[in-house]
Coordinates of C-alpha atoms in Angstrom, one line a residue:
X219 CA 88.1 89.2 7.0
X220 CA 85.2 87.0 5.9
X221 CA 81.7 88.7 4.9
X222 CA 78.2 87.6 6.1
X223 CA 76.4 85.6 3.1
X224 CA 72.6 85.8 3.0
X225 CA 70.8 83.7 0.5
X226 CA 66.8 84.1 0.3
X227 CA 64.3 81.8 -1.5
X228 CA 66.8 80.6 -4.2
X229 CA 65.2 79.0 -7.2
X230 CA 67.4 77.7 -10.0
X231 CA 66.1 76.0 -13.1
X232 CA 67.2 74.0 -16.1
X233 CA 66.0 74.4 -19.6
X234 CA 64.8 71.3 -21.3
X235 CA 62.5 71.0 -24.2
X236 CA 61.4 74.2 -24.0
X237 CA 60.4 74.0 -20.5
X238 CA 62.1 75.0 -17.0
X239 CA 62.7 72.0 -14.6
X240 CA 63.6 73.2 -10.9
X241 CA 66.9 72.3 -10.0
X242 CA 67.0 74.2 -6.6
X243 CA 63.6 75.3 -5.0
X244 CA 63.3 77.9 -2.4
X245 CA 66.6 77.6 -0.4
X246 CA 67.4 80.2 2.3
X247 CA 70.3 80.1 4.6
X248 CA 72.6 82.6 6.4
X249 CA 76.6 82.4 7.2
X250 CA 78.0 84.6 9.6
X251 CA 81.4 86.0 9.1
X252 CA 84.2 83.5 9.6
X253 CA 81.7 80.6 9.8
X254 CA 81.8 77.7 7.7
X255 CA 78.5 75.9 6.2
X256 CA 78.4 72.5 4.7
X257 CA 76.2 71.8 2.0
X258 CA 75.5 68.1 1.9
X259 CA 73.4 65.6 0.4
X260 CA 72.9 63.0 -2.2
X261 CA 74.4 63.6 -5.8
X262 CA 72.0 65.8 -8.0
X263 CA 70.8 67.5 -4.4
X264 CA 71.9 70.7 -5.6
X265 CA 75.1 71.3 -3.4
X266 CA 77.3 72.5 -6.3
X267 CA 74.6 74.2 -8.2
X268 CA 73.9 76.4 -5.1
X269 CA 77.6 76.8 -4.2
X270 CA 78.0 78.4 -7.7
X271 CA 75.2 80.6 -7.7
X272 CA 77.1 82.4 -4.9
X273 CA 79.2 83.7 -7.3
X274 CA 76.1 84.9 -9.7
X275 CA 77.0 81.4 -11.9
X276 CA 74.6 79.1 -13.4
X277 CA 75.8 76.2 -15.4
X278 CA 75.0 76.0 -19.2
X279 CA 71.2 75.2 -19.8
X280 CA 70.5 76.4 -16.3
X281 CA 69.7 79.9 -14.7
X282 CA 68.9 81.4 -11.4
X283 CA 65.0 82.3 -11.8
X284 CA 64.4 83.7 -8.6
X285 CA 65.8 84.8 -5.0
X286 CA 68.4 87.1 -3.6
X287 CA 72.2 86.5 -2.9
X288 CA 73.9 89.1 -0.7
X289 CA 77.9 88.7 0.0
X290 CA 78.5 91.6 2.6
X291 CA 76.8 94.6 1.3
X292 CA 76.8 93.3 -2.6
X293 CA 73.6 92.1 -4.1
X294 CA 75.2 89.5 -6.5
X295 CA 72.1 88.8 -8.6
X296 CA 71.8 92.6 -8.9
X297 CA 75.4 92.9 -10.6
X298 CA 75.8 93.0 -14.4
X299 CA 77.8 90.2 -16.2
X300 CA 81.2 92.5 -16.0
X301 CA 80.4 93.3 -12.2
X302 CA 79.9 89.4 -11.5
X303 CA 83.2 88.6 -13.2
X304 CA 84.9 91.2 -11.0
X305 CA 83.3 89.5 -7.9
X306 CA 84.6 86.1 -8.9
X307 CA 88.2 85.3 -7.4
X308 CA 88.2 88.8 -5.9
X309 CA 85.3 88.6 -3.4
X310 CA 84.1 85.1 -3.9
X311 CA 86.7 82.5 -4.8
X312 CA 86.1 78.8 -5.7
X313 CA 88.2 75.4 -5.0
X314 CA 87.3 72.8 -7.5
X315 CA 87.3 69.0 -6.7
X316 CA 89.9 68.3 -9.2
X317 CA 92.9 70.4 -8.9
X318 CA 94.7 68.2 -11.7
X319 CA 91.8 69.3 -14.1
X320 CA 91.7 72.9 -13.2
X321 CA 95.6 73.6 -13.8
X322 CA 97.2 74.5 -17.0
X323 CA 100.0 71.8 -17.6
X324 CA 102.1 74.0 -19.8
X325 CA 102.1 77.2 -17.2
X326 CA 104.5 77.1 -13.9
X327 CA 102.4 76.7 -10.8
X328 CA 103.3 80.5 -9.7
X329 CA 102.2 81.8 -12.7
X330 CA 98.7 80.3 -12.4
X331 CA 98.4 81.1 -8.7
X332 CA 99.2 85.0 -9.3
X333 CA 97.2 85.1 -12.3
X334 CA 93.9 86.2 -10.4
X335 CA 95.7 88.8 -8.5
X336 CA 96.8 90.3 -12.0
X337 CA 93.6 90.0 -13.5
X338 CA 92.0 92.1 -10.9
X339 CA 94.8 94.4 -10.3
X340 CA 95.5 94.2 -6.9
X341 CA 99.1 94.2 -6.6
X342 CA 102.5 94.2 -8.7
X343 CA 103.8 90.6 -9.7
X344 CA 106.6 90.8 -7.1
X345 CA 104.2 91.7 -4.4
X346 CA 101.8 88.7 -5.9
X347 CA 104.8 86.0 -5.7
X348 CA 105.8 87.1 -2.1
X349 CA 102.2 86.5 -0.9
X350 CA 102.1 83.3 -2.9
X351 CA 105.1 81.9 -1.1
X352 CA 103.6 83.1 2.2
X353 CA 100.2 80.9 1.5
X354 CA 102.5 78.2 0.2
X355 CA 104.1 78.5 3.7
X356 CA 100.6 78.6 5.7
X357 CA 99.3 75.4 3.5
X358 CA 102.2 73.5 4.7
X359 CA 103.7 72.8 1.2
X360 CA 107.3 71.6 1.0
X361 CA 109.9 74.0 -0.2
X362 CA 107.6 77.0 -0.5
X363 CA 110.4 79.5 -2.0
X364 CA 110.8 77.2 -5.0
X365 CA 107.7 75.1 -5.3
X366 CA 105.8 77.7 -7.5
X367 CA 108.9 77.2 -10.3
X368 CA 107.6 73.7 -11.0
X369 CA 104.7 72.4 -13.2
X370 CA 101.6 70.9 -12.3
X371 CA 102.6 67.3 -13.1
X372 CA 105.6 67.7 -10.7
X373 CA 103.8 68.0 -7.4
X374 CA 101.6 65.3 -6.0
X375 CA 97.7 65.3 -6.0
X376 CA 97.4 66.6 -2.3
X377 CA 100.1 69.3 -3.0
X378 CA 98.3 70.6 -5.9
X379 CA 94.9 70.9 -4.0
X380 CA 96.6 72.9 -1.5
X381 CA 98.3 75.2 -4.3
X382 CA 94.7 75.6 -5.8
X383 CA 93.7 76.8 -2.5
X384 CA 96.6 79.1 -2.6
X385 CA 95.2 80.4 -5.9
X386 CA 91.8 81.0 -4.3
X387 CA 92.9 82.9 -1.4
X388 CA 95.7 85.1 -2.8
X389 CA 93.1 88.1 -3.3
X390 CA 91.8 87.9 0.3
X391 CA 88.2 86.9 -0.7
X392 CA 85.5 87.4 1.9
X393 CA 84.0 83.9 1.0
X394 CA 85.7 80.8 -0.2
X395 CA 83.7 78.0 -1.7
X396 CA 85.4 74.4 -1.1
X397 CA 83.9 72.1 -3.7
X398 CA 84.6 68.4 -2.4
X399 CA 88.2 69.4 -2.2
X400 CA 89.2 66.2 -0.7
X401 CA 87.3 63.3 -2.2
X402 CA 89.9 62.0 -4.8
X403 CA 92.5 62.2 -2.2
X404 CA 94.1 58.9 -0.1
X405 CA 93.3 59.4 3.7
X406 CA 96.8 60.3 4.9
X407 CA 97.0 63.3 2.2
X408 CA 93.4 64.0 3.2
X409 CA 94.4 64.7 7.0
X410 CA 97.3 67.1 5.7
X411 CA 94.9 69.1 3.3
X412 CA 92.3 69.5 6.0
X413 CA 94.4 70.3 8.4
X414 CA 96.1 73.3 6.2
X415 CA 92.6 74.2 4.8
X416 CA 91.1 74.6 8.3
X417 CA 94.1 76.5 9.9
X418 CA 94.2 79.0 7.1
X419 CA 90.4 79.6 7.2
X420 CA 90.4 79.9 10.8
X421 CA 93.4 82.1 11.0
X422 CA 92.3 84.6 8.1
X423 CA 88.7 84.5 9.8
X424 CA 87.4 83.6 6.1
X425 CA 83.8 82.8 5.6
X426 CA 83.3 79.2 3.8
X427 CA 81.0 77.2 1.9
X428 CA 82.1 73.4 2.1
X429 CA 80.6 71.1 -0.4
X430 CA 80.9 67.4 0.3
X431 CA 78.9 64.3 0.8
X432 CA 81.7 63.1 3.5
X433 CA 80.1 63.4 6.7
X434 CA 83.2 62.4 8.7
X435 CA 85.0 65.4 7.1
X436 CA 82.1 68.0 7.6
X437 CA 82.4 66.9 11.4
X438 CA 86.0 68.4 11.5
X439 CA 85.5 71.3 9.1
X440 CA 82.0 73.0 9.5
X441 CA 80.2 75.0 12.0
X442 CA 76.6 74.5 10.6
X443 CA 75.4 72.2 8.1
X444 CA 72.5 72.6 5.5
X445 CA 71.2 69.3 4.4
X446 CA 69.7 69.0 0.9
X447 CA 67.7 66.6 -1.3
X448 CA 66.5 67.0 -4.8
X449 CA 67.2 70.8 -4.6
X450 CA 65.3 71.5 -1.3
X451 CA 66.6 71.9 2.3
X452 CA 65.6 69.3 4.6
X453 CA 67.4 70.4 7.7
X454 CA 69.9 73.3 8.9
X455 CA 71.3 73.2 12.4
X456 CA 74.9 73.2 14.1
X457 CA 77.2 70.2 13.1
X458 CA 76.9 68.4 16.5
X459 CA 73.1 68.7 16.6
X460 CA 73.0 67.0 13.0
X461 CA 75.4 64.4 13.6
X462 CA 74.2 63.6 17.2
X463 CA 70.5 64.3 17.1
X464 CA 69.2 64.7 13.6
X465 CA 65.7 65.5 13.1
X466 CA 64.7 64.7 9.4
X467 CA 64.5 61.4 8.3
X468 CA 66.5 61.9 5.3
X469 CA 69.2 63.5 7.6
X470 CA 69.1 60.2 9.6
X471 CA 69.7 58.0 6.5
X472 CA 72.7 60.2 5.5
X473 CA 74.1 59.4 9.2
X474 CA 73.3 55.8 8.9
X475 CA 75.0 55.6 5.7
X476 CA 78.2 57.3 6.7
X477 CA 78.9 54.2 9.1
X478 CA 79.5 51.5 6.7
X479 CA 78.5 47.9 8.0
X480 CA 79.5 44.7 6.8
X481 CA 77.8 43.6 3.6
X482 CA 77.3 39.9 4.0
X483 CA 77.5 38.3 0.5
X484 CA 76.4 34.8 1.7
X485 CA 79.8 33.6 0.1
X486 CA 80.9 30.0 1.0
X487 CA 84.4 29.7 2.1
X488 CA 86.5 28.8 -0.9
X489 CA 87.7 25.3 -1.3
X490 CA 91.4 25.3 -1.2
X491 CA 91.5 22.4 -3.7
X492 CA 89.2 24.3 -6.1
X493 CA 90.8 26.4 -9.1
X494 CA 91.1 30.3 -8.1
X495 CA 89.2 32.4 -10.2
X496 CA 92.1 34.9 -10.2
X497 CA 96.0 34.3 -9.3
X498 CA 98.8 36.9 -9.5
X499 CA 102.1 35.6 -9.3
X500 CA 105.3 37.6 -8.4
X501 CA 104.0 40.1 -10.6
X502 CA 106.4 43.0 -11.5
X503 CA 105.2 45.8 -13.7
X504 CA 105.4 49.4 -14.6
X505 CA 106.1 51.9 -17.6
X506 CA 108.4 52.6 -19.9
X507 CA 111.1 50.6 -22.0
X508 CA 112.7 47.4 -20.2
X509 CA 116.1 47.5 -19.4
X510 CA 118.5 44.8 -19.6
X511 CA 117.4 42.8 -16.9
X512 CA 113.9 43.1 -18.3
X513 CA 112.9 45.6 -16.0
X514 CA 110.6 48.6 -16.8
X515 CA 112.1 52.2 -16.8
X516 CA 109.4 53.4 -14.4
X517 CA 108.7 50.3 -12.2
X518 CA 105.7 50.3 -9.9
X519 CA 104.7 46.7 -8.8
X520 CA 107.4 44.8 -7.0
X521 CA 106.8 41.0 -6.8
X522 CA 103.2 41.4 -5.9
X523 CA 101.2 38.0 -5.3
X524 CA 97.5 37.1 -4.4
X525 CA 95.0 34.5 -4.9
X526 CA 90.9 35.4 -5.5
X527 CA 88.5 32.6 -5.8
X528 CA 84.9 33.0 -7.4
X529 CA 82.5 35.0 -5.4
X530 CA 85.1 36.6 -3.4
X531 CA 85.8 40.3 -3.0
X532 CA 89.7 41.2 -2.4
X533 CA 90.1 45.2 -1.2
X534 CA 93.5 46.4 -2.2
X535 CA 94.5 49.7 -0.3
X536 CA 97.5 52.1 -0.1
X537 CA 98.1 55.7 -0.8
X538 CA 98.3 57.2 -4.1
X539 CA 101.4 55.9 -6.1
X540 CA 101.4 52.8 -4.2
X541 CA 100.5 50.6 -7.3
X542 CA 96.8 49.9 -6.7
X543 CA 95.5 51.2 -10.4
X544 CA 98.8 49.6 -12.1
X545 CA 97.6 46.5 -10.9
X546 CA 94.1 46.7 -11.9
X547 CA 95.5 47.7 -15.6
X548 CA 97.7 44.7 -15.5
X549 CA 95.1 42.3 -14.7
X550 CA 92.9 44.0 -17.4
X551 CA 95.7 43.8 -20.0
X552 CA 96.2 47.3 -20.3
X553 CA 99.7 47.2 -18.5
X554 CA 102.0 44.4 -19.7
X555 CA 104.0 42.6 -16.6
X556 CA 107.5 43.2 -16.9
X557 CA 107.8 39.6 -15.0
X558 CA 105.4 37.3 -13.4
X559 CA 101.9 35.5 -14.5
X560 CA 98.4 36.2 -14.2
X561 CA 96.0 33.2 -14.4
X562 CA 92.3 33.5 -14.8
X563 CA 90.2 30.1 -14.3
X564 CA 93.8 28.5 -14.5
X565 CA 94.7 29.8 -17.8
X566 CA 97.4 32.3 -18.3
X567 CA 96.0 35.5 -19.7
X568 CA 98.0 37.2 -22.5
X569 CA 100.1 40.2 -21.1
X570 CA 97.8 42.7 -23.3
X571 CA 94.4 42.9 -24.6
X572 CA 94.8 42.1 -28.3
X573 CA 96.4 38.6 -27.2
X574 CA 93.1 37.7 -25.2
X575 CA 89.9 36.3 -26.5
X576 CA 86.9 37.9 -26.7
X577 CA 85.3 35.7 -24.0
X578 CA 88.3 36.5 -21.7
X579 CA 87.7 40.4 -22.3
X580 CA 84.0 39.9 -21.5
X581 CA 84.9 38.1 -18.3
X582 CA 86.9 40.5 -16.8
X583 CA 85.9 44.3 -16.7
X584 CA 87.5 47.4 -15.1
X585 CA 85.4 50.3 -13.8
X586 CA 87.9 53.3 -13.7
X587 CA 88.0 55.8 -11.1
X588 CA 87.4 59.0 -13.3
X589 CA 84.0 58.5 -14.8
X590 CA 84.9 62.0 -16.7
X591 CA 87.3 60.7 -18.7
X592 CA 85.9 57.1 -19.1
X593 CA 82.8 58.1 -20.6
X594 CA 82.7 59.4 -24.0
X595 CA 81.3 63.1 -23.7
X596 CA 79.8 62.9 -27.4
X597 CA 77.9 59.8 -26.9
X598 CA 74.4 59.5 -25.1
X599 CA 74.2 56.9 -22.1
X600 CA 72.3 54.7 -24.3
X601 CA 75.0 54.6 -26.8
X602 CA 77.7 54.0 -24.3
X603 CA 75.7 51.0 -22.6
X604 CA 74.7 49.8 -26.1
X605 CA 78.4 49.2 -27.2
X606 CA 79.2 46.1 -24.8
X607 CA 75.8 44.7 -25.3
X608 CA 76.0 44.6 -29.1
X609 CA 79.7 43.6 -29.2
X610 CA 79.3 40.5 -26.6
X611 CA 75.8 39.6 -27.2
X612 CA 74.6 41.0 -30.6
X613 CA 71.5 42.6 -29.1
X614 CA 69.5 45.2 -31.0
X615 CA 66.1 46.7 -31.6
X616 CA 63.6 46.2 -28.4
X617 CA 65.9 43.8 -26.7
X618 CA 68.8 46.0 -26.6
X619 CA 66.5 48.9 -25.1
X620 CA 64.9 46.8 -22.7
X621 CA 68.5 45.6 -21.4
X622 CA 69.5 49.1 -21.3
X623 CA 66.8 50.2 -18.9
X624 CA 67.3 46.9 -16.8
X625 CA 70.8 48.4 -16.5
X626 CA 69.9 51.7 -15.5
X627 CA 67.6 50.6 -13.0
X628 CA 70.1 48.3 -11.3
X629 CA 72.3 50.9 -10.8
X630 CA 69.5 53.5 -9.7
X631 CA 69.4 55.8 -12.5
X632 CA 65.8 56.8 -14.2
X633 CA 65.3 55.5 -17.5
X634 CA 65.3 59.2 -18.8
X635 CA 68.9 59.3 -18.4
X636 CA 69.4 57.1 -21.4
X637 CA 69.0 60.1 -23.8
X638 CA 71.5 62.2 -22.0
X639 CA 74.8 63.1 -22.5
X640 CA 77.5 62.4 -19.7
X641 CA 78.1 66.1 -19.1
X642 CA 74.3 66.4 -18.3
X643 CA 74.8 63.9 -15.2
X644 CA 76.3 64.7 -11.7
X645 CA 79.7 62.9 -10.9
X646 CA 78.0 60.1 -8.9
X647 CA 75.5 59.6 -11.8
X648 CA 78.5 59.2 -14.2
X649 CA 80.1 56.8 -11.8
X650 CA 76.8 54.8 -12.0
X651 CA 76.7 54.9 -15.6
X652 CA 80.4 53.5 -15.5
X653 CA 79.6 50.9 -13.5
X654 CA 76.4 49.8 -15.5
X655 CA 78.7 49.6 -18.6
X656 CA 80.6 47.1 -16.9
X657 CA 77.7 45.0 -15.8
X658 CA 76.4 44.9 -19.2
X659 CA 79.1 42.5 -20.2
X660 CA 77.7 40.0 -17.5
X661 CA 81.4 39.5 -16.2
X662 CA 82.8 37.2 -13.7
X663 CA 85.6 39.7 -12.4
X664 CA 85.1 43.3 -12.1
X665 CA 88.0 45.5 -11.2
X666 CA 86.6 48.5 -9.3
X667 CA 89.1 51.1 -9.1
X668 CA 87.8 53.7 -6.5
X669 CA 84.1 53.3 -7.6
X670 CA 82.7 54.9 -4.7
X671 CA 85.0 57.6 -4.2
X672 CA 82.9 60.2 -6.3
X673 CA 79.7 58.9 -4.7
X674 CA 77.7 60.6 -1.9
X675 CA 77.2 58.3 1.2
X676 CA 73.6 57.1 0.4
X677 CA 74.5 56.2 -3.1
X678 CA 77.6 54.8 -2.2
X679 CA 76.0 52.4 0.3
X680 CA 73.6 51.5 -2.4
X681 CA 76.1 50.7 -4.7
X682 CA 78.0 48.7 -1.9
X683 CA 75.0 46.7 -1.5
X684 CA 74.4 46.0 -5.2
X685 CA 77.8 44.6 -5.2
X686 CA 77.0 42.3 -2.4
X687 CA 73.6 41.4 -4.0
X688 CA 75.2 40.6 -7.3
X689 CA 78.0 38.3 -5.6
X690 CA 75.0 36.5 -4.1
X691 CA 72.9 36.0 -7.1
X692 CA 75.9 35.8 -9.9
X693 CA 78.7 34.7 -7.7
X694 CA 80.6 37.9 -9.1
X695 CA 83.8 38.5 -7.8
X696 CA 85.7 41.8 -7.1
X697 CA 89.1 43.4 -6.9
X698 CA 88.0 46.4 -5.0
X699 CA 90.6 49.3 -4.8
X700 CA 90.1 52.2 -2.8
X701 CA 91.6 54.4 -0.1
X702 CA 88.5 54.4 1.9
X703 CA 89.7 51.6 4.8
X704 CA 86.0 51.5 6.0
X705 CA 84.4 50.6 2.7
X706 CA 87.0 48.0 2.0
X707 CA 86.2 46.4 5.5
X708 CA 82.4 46.5 4.7
X709 CA 82.8 44.5 1.4
X710 CA 85.6 42.6 1.1
X711 CA 86.7 39.3 2.4
X712 CA 90.6 40.0 2.4
X713 CA 92.7 43.0 2.2
X714 CA 96.0 43.6 0.3
X715 CA 98.1 46.4 1.5
X716 CA 100.4 48.0 -1.1
X717 CA 103.2 50.5 -0.4
X718 CA 105.4 52.0 -3.1
X719 CA 104.5 48.8 -5.2
X720 CA 105.2 46.2 -2.4
X721 CA 102.5 44.1 -0.9
X722 CA 103.4 44.8 2.8
X723 CA 100.5 43.2 4.4
X724 CA 97.6 40.9 3.4
X725 CA 94.7 40.3 6.2
X726 CA 91.6 37.9 5.9
X727 CA 88.2 39.2 7.1
X728 CA 88.6 37.4 10.5
X729 CA 91.6 39.6 11.4
X730 CA 90.6 42.9 10.2
X731 CA 90.4 43.9 14.1
X732 CA 93.7 42.3 14.8
X733 CA 96.0 44.2 17.1
X734 CA 99.2 43.3 15.2
X735 CA 99.4 45.1 11.9
X736 CA 102.1 46.5 9.6
X737 CA 103.1 49.9 10.9
X738 CA 102.0 51.2 7.3
X739 CA 98.3 49.7 8.0
X740 CA 98.3 51.2 11.2
X741 CA 98.9 54.8 9.8
X742 CA 96.2 54.2 7.1
X743 CA 93.8 52.9 9.9
X744 CA 94.4 55.7 12.1
X745 CA 94.1 58.5 9.2
X746 CA 90.5 57.5 8.4
X747 CA 88.2 60.2 9.7
X748 CA 85.7 59.7 12.3
X749 CA 82.2 60.7 12.4
X750 CA 82.4 63.1 15.5
X751 CA 83.7 66.7 16.1
X752 CA 87.3 67.1 17.6
X753 CA 88.5 63.8 15.8
X754 CA 90.9 65.9 13.7
X755 CA 92.3 67.9 16.6
X756 CA 92.8 64.6 18.4
X757 CA 94.5 63.1 15.7
X758 CA 96.7 66.2 14.9
X759 CA 97.9 66.3 18.7
X760 CA 98.6 62.1 18.9
X761 CA 100.0 61.6 15.5
X762 CA 103.8 60.8 15.6
X763 CA 106.4 63.4 14.0
X764 CA 107.9 62.6 11.0
X765 CA 111.1 60.6 11.7
X766 CA 114.4 61.9 10.0
X767 CA 116.2 59.2 7.7
X768 CA 118.3 56.8 9.6
X769 CA 121.5 58.2 7.4
X770 CA 120.8 61.5 6.5
X771 CA 121.9 62.3 2.9
X772 CA 121.9 58.7 1.8
X773 CA 119.7 57.7 -1.1
X774 CA 117.1 55.1 -0.5
X775 CA 118.3 51.5 -1.0
X776 CA 115.8 49.7 -3.3
X777 CA 116.7 46.3 -1.5
X778 CA 115.5 47.5 2.0
X779 CA 112.0 48.1 3.2
X780 CA 110.2 50.7 1.0
X781 CA 108.5 52.1 4.3
X782 CA 111.6 52.6 6.0
X783 CA 111.7 56.3 6.1
X784 CA 108.3 56.7 7.5
X785 CA 108.2 53.7 9.9
X786 CA 108.0 54.4 13.5
X787 CA 108.7 51.0 14.7
X788 CA 112.0 50.6 12.5
X789 CA 114.8 48.9 13.9
X790 CA 118.4 50.2 13.7
X791 CA 121.0 47.7 12.5
X792 CA 118.1 45.5 10.7
X793 CA 115.7 47.8 8.6
X794 CA 118.5 49.7 7.6
X795 CA 120.7 46.8 6.4
X796 CA 118.8 44.0 5.6
X797 CA 115.5 43.2 3.5
X798 CA 112.4 42.6 5.5
X799 CA 111.6 39.2 5.8
X800 CA 107.8 38.1 4.6
X801 CA 106.4 36.3 7.9
X802 CA 103.1 34.9 8.7
X803 CA 101.4 36.2 11.7
X804 CA 98.3 34.6 13.7
X805 CA 94.9 34.4 12.0
X806 CA 96.7 33.9 8.6
X807 CA 98.0 37.7 8.5
X808 CA 101.1 38.2 6.4
X809 CA 103.4 41.1 6.6
X810 CA 106.5 42.3 5.1
X811 CA 108.7 43.6 8.2
X812 CA 111.3 42.7 10.7
X813 CA 109.0 43.1 13.3
X814 CA 107.8 40.2 15.3
X815 CA 103.9 39.8 16.1
X816 CA 104.8 40.2 19.8
X817 CA 106.7 43.5 18.9
X818 CA 103.8 44.9 16.9
X819 CA 101.1 44.3 19.6
X820 CA 103.4 45.8 22.2
X821 CA 104.5 48.9 20.5
X822 CA 101.3 49.9 18.2
X823 CA 98.9 52.2 19.8
X824 CA 95.1 51.1 19.7
X825 CA 93.4 52.2 16.3
X826 CA 90.4 51.8 14.5

């Protein structure tokens, strides 16, 4: 049973240079038992800081300087340090954004899920394991009786996120904090996780705080919304009112930014006779030693081809494991292709970085998805940005400092960030530093691997506008990898759809709304949350049930369609016997499918 939560005049400060800098100022709210409150706002607005304070916790270098926090009858800030430790996990639990970083890879899942119950001495091990299995079942995890015997690396990202929820719920906490729990998930996995989270929270009548910058997700999960900016509350109301009739100007800007609009880059149509900036031909890549046929032990990409012209943006979409990041790493020279060819400005690129010239390395830059692992935590932001400027342009002294300041301004970070370490920045700020470092090399092509997934809607929209501006001014080109179809549609000229390493569809901008599409593209499109209440319920009631394999017990044939077992439009006698042909539809749409264009239009429901 959930408890009421009351926060009154909360103030949190950070200590810097012997002074207290306000992080959260005079924030007050109340959550009724069983209610879900969403905290939204830009990166650095204080969302996570406030959420952590509900456990009596402040990050290193910060302290709760004033106000009161009550969870039920407990005065959280009046507890001793030991009493607050007893509160955490038992009365208030926390679900972090990155489950992969939160689990110990050397221990089984079950050991870690039941550990909190053991720490608080709530129940014997046998009872805790039985309760964990029940939670696994409630959270719609596969094989609930045995999944706890696995290690974290043996389950998918979406499954691991739900397992973390089981860890948080096993002690029946009165309050659960969900801190961006689906941000890093692809859209189809996000649907499963959201459905599981919401069902369990409702059935258990758990009070919850949901921290996110995704307003479409908030519309499905929250009863009320508190809008924050620079540590101050801007507006607080029921979810429907915030979404449909926001009162505060800042809230209105968040709502507007949550509806991506096409970014006109002013790009001229590529000359068919011109040399493409990037050409990928029949690429096969993966990991591990090559076998006798020259194929990797763990294949990822299978016969992928596409062309990118100067000033063009190509979107690459697909679920986790589809090969998106491996494709970017192969282009960057971080994964050697087993077969195929990658040409840049008409010249074949060496398979790996050591074989490429310094100029080729400068002209092709990659921005990684996880800024936490891409930025050296021991180096200041100034040192991180100085590295490419020194390497490629020999800058030093005042010109170096001036260029660093320009780069920070370009990605909308204050100049004082230069002297800070990555650990002192928010997730969105770190990703902007990641992007600034790529821009420092003045590249022709940037490989953007989920560069906006960790950003709030306003900053994310600003980054997308920046990408469009750089295309106009510099003729910059992008390979834009994302699981957010709306973002890809907003910034890209063409889309390549990957599934299990195969290019199942390519779509030019003019055909983005075309009725005929590959069944997998239809699945992705119908899984993007909409900014309206009730969408998740509607999606759950209208989505197709998973189909059983055509031949039960028969292992999948690698020569057949990789989407066969999930495809609602599969054709018995064709899809299960013959490899799908690559066919071109109207408007230059290309699909890997047995179905004709007429079939796809007739059989697929209307989607986004």
